[in-house]
Structures are given as structure tokens and as C-alpha cells.
mmCIF file of C-alpha atoms in Angstrom:
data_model
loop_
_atom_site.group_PDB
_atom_site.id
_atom_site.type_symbol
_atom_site.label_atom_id
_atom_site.label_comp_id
_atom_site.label_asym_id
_atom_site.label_seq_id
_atom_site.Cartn_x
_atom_site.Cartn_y
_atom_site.Cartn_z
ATOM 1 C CA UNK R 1 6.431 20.719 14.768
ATOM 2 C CA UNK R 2 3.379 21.595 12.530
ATOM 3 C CA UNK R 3 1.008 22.069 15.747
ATOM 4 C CA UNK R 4 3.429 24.047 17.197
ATOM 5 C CA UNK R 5 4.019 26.597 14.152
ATOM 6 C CA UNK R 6 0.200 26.504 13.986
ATOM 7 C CA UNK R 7 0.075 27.419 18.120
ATOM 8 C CA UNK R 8 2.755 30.086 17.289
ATOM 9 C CA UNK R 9 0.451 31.713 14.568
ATOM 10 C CA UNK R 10 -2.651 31.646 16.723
ATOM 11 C CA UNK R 11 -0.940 32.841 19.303
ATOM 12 C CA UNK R 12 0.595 36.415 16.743
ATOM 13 C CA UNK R 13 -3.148 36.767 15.283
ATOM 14 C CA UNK R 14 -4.488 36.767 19.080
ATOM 15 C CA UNK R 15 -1.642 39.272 19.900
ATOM 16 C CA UNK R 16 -2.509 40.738 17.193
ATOM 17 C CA UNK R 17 -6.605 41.332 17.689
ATOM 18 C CA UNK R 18 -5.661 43.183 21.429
ATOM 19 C CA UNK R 19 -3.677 45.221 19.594
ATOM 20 C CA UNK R 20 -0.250 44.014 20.923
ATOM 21 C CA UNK R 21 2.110 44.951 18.467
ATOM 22 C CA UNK R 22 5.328 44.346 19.413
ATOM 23 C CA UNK R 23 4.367 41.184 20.616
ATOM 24 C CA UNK R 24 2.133 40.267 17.580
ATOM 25 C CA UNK R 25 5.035 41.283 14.968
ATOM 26 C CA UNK R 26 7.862 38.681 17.167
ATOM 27 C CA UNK R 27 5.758 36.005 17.214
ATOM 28 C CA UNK R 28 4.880 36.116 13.409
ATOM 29 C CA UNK R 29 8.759 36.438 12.916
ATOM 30 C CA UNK R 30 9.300 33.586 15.003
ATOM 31 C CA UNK R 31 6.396 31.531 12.890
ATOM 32 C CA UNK R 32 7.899 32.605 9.660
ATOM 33 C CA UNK R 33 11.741 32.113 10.211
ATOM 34 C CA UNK R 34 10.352 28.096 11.869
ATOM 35 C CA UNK R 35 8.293 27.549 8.427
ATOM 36 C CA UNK R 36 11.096 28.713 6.508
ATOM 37 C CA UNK R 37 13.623 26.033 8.541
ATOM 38 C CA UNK R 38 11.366 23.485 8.555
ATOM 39 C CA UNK R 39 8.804 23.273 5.461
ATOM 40 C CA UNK R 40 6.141 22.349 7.922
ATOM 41 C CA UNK R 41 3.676 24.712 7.048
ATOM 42 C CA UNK R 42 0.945 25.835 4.262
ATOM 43 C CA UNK R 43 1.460 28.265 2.047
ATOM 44 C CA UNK R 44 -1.647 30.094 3.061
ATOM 45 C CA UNK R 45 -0.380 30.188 6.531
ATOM 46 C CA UNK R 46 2.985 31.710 5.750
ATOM 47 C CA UNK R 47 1.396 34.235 3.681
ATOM 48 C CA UNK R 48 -1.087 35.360 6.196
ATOM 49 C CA UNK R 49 1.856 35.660 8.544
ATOM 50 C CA UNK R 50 3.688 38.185 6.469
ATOM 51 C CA UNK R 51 0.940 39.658 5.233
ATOM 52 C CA UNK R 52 0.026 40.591 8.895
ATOM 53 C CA UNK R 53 3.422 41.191 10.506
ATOM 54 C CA UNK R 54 3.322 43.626 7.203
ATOM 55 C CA UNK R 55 0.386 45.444 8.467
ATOM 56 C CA UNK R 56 2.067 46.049 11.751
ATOM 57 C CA UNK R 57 5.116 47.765 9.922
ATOM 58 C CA UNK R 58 2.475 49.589 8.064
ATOM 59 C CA UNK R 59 1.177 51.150 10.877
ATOM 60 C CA UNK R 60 4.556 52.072 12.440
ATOM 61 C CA UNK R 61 4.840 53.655 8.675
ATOM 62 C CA UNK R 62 7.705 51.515 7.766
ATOM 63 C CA UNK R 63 6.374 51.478 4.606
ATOM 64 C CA UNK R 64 9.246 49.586 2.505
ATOM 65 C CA UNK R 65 9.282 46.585 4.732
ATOM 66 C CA UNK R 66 5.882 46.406 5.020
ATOM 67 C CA UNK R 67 6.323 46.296 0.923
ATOM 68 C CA UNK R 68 8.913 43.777 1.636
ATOM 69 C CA UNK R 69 6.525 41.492 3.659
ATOM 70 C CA UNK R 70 3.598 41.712 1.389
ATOM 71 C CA UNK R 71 5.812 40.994 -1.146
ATOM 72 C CA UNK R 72 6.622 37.639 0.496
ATOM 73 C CA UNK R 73 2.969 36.577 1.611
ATOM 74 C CA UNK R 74 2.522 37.443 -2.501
ATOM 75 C CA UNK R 75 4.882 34.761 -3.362
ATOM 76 C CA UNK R 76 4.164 32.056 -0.128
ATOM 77 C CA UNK R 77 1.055 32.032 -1.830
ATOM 78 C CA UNK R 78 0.204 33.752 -5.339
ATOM 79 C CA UNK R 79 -3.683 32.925 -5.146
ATOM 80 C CA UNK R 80 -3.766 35.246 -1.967
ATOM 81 C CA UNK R 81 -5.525 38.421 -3.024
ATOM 82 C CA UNK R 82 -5.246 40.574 0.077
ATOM 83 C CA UNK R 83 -1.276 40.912 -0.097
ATOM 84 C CA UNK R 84 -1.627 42.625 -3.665
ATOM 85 C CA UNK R 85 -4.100 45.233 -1.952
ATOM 86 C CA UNK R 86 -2.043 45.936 0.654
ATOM 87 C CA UNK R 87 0.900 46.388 -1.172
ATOM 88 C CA UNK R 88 -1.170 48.363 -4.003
ATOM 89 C CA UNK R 89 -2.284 50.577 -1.162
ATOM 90 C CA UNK R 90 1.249 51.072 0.100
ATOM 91 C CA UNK R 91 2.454 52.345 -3.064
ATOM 92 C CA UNK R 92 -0.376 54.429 -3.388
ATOM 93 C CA UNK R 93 0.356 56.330 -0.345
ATOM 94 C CA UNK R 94 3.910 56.208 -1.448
ATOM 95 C CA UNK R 95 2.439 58.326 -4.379
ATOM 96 C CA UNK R 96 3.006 55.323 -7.062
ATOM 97 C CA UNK R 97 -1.255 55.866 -7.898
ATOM 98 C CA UNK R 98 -0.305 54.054 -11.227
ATOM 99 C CA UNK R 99 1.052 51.230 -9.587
ATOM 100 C CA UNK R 100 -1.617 50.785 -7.333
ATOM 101 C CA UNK R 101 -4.551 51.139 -9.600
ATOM 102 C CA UNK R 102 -2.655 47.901 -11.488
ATOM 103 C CA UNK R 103 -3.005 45.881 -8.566
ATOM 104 C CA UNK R 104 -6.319 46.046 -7.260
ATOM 105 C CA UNK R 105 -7.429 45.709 -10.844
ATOM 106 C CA UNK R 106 -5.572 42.956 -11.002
ATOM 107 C CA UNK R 107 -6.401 41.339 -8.065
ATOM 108 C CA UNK R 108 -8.893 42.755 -6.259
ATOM 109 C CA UNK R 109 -12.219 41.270 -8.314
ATOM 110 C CA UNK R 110 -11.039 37.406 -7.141
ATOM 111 C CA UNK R 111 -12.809 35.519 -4.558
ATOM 112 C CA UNK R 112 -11.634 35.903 -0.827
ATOM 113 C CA UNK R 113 -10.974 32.767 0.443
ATOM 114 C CA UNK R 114 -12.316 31.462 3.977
ATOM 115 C CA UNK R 115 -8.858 32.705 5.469
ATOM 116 C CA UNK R 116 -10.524 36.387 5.302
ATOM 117 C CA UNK R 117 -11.416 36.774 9.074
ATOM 118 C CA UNK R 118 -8.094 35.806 10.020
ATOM 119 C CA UNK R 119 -6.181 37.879 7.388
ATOM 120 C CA UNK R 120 -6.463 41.866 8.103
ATOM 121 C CA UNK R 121 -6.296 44.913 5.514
ATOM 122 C CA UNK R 122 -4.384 47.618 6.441
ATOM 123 C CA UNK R 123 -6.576 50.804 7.256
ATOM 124 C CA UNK R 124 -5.923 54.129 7.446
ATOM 125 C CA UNK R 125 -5.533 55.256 11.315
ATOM 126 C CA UNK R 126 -7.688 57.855 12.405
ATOM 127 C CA UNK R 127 -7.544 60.008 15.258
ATOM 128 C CA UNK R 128 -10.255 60.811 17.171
#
């Protein structure tokens, strides 16, 4: 069961990387609703899921879910700096600056871990 959650994951951060959203965001839900069942997974894994399937409702500018799942990779795993960004930057552009400027100062001097090239900040979109 654990190589297969870990195949499912691979598989959403692959979708993920060619930019296949839809796709991307249903296979993290699938990896996060079989960790939740089955307990068969690391904490770092479960938070980089909803941290990323939060960056995909971030860019669709569903802002309070994508709150929601940052939220969750925050508590999956509390050592996990890149949710608190995210969710700092969310609130920012939600125009809670206050809010935001507490978590990144909070957070955002730690160590990244060696999960960092498989875990993705949300950006701004720009158009060309």
C-alpha cells in the first residue's frame, strides 16, 4: 500500500511539472484521502501533497481552500516551512499584510529541507 501511495504522489508531482492541473490536483486528492484511510504514509509526504494540490487552487484563485490545504500540510507536518509561506502569501493578497508578515517571520529563516525540489511555492502568474 505504501509503494502505491508513493506511485500515486509521483505520479500528481509529474502531472504536476507539465502543468496538468486537473489531473495533478485528483491525483493528490486521491494520495491524501488513501494516507488519511490507511496511515501508510510520512508526514512529509502528506504535507507536500496538500501543500501542492494548494498551489493548484491558488492559481485557479480559490484562495480559501488553498488556505484550507496549506493549513493541513501545516499540521501533517509542523517542521514544514513552505506551507506557512504560502499561506502567509495568501493572506497577504487577501489584504491580511499583518498576518502575513507574522508568518514568514516566523517561519521563513528555518532550513529547507531536501524535500525543496519536490515541494513548489506559489508564484504570482504573469502574462506575457
Amino acid at each position: 500500500m505504501e509503494e502505491a501511495n508513493s506511485q500515486i504522489l509521483d505520479h500528481a508531482n509529474s502531472e504536476f511539472k507539465k502543468k496538468n492541473f486537473k489531473q495533478a490536483e485528483e491525483l493528490y486528492t486521491e494520495f491524501i484521502s488513501s494516507c488519511l484511510q490507511s496511515r501508510k504514509c510520512t508526514a512529509g509526504d502528506l504535507a507536500t501533497a496538500y501543500n501542492n494540490r494548494g498551489q493548484i487552487k491558488y492559481l485557479r484563485v480559490d484562495f480559501h481552500e488553498a488556505v484550507e490545504d496549506c493549513t493541513s500540510a501545516i499540521q501533517a507536518d509542523s517542521q514544514f516551512e513552505i506551507p506557512f509561506y504560502n499561506r502567509g502569501l495568501i493572506h497577504y493578497r487577501l489584504g491580511k499584510n499583518r498576518h502575513f508578515l507574522t508568518m514568514v517571520n516566523g517561519k521563513i529563516n528555518t532550513k529547507l529541507t531536501a524535500r525543496q525540489n519536490k515541494i513548489t511555492y506559489f508564484r504570482p502568474v504573469l502574462s506575457e
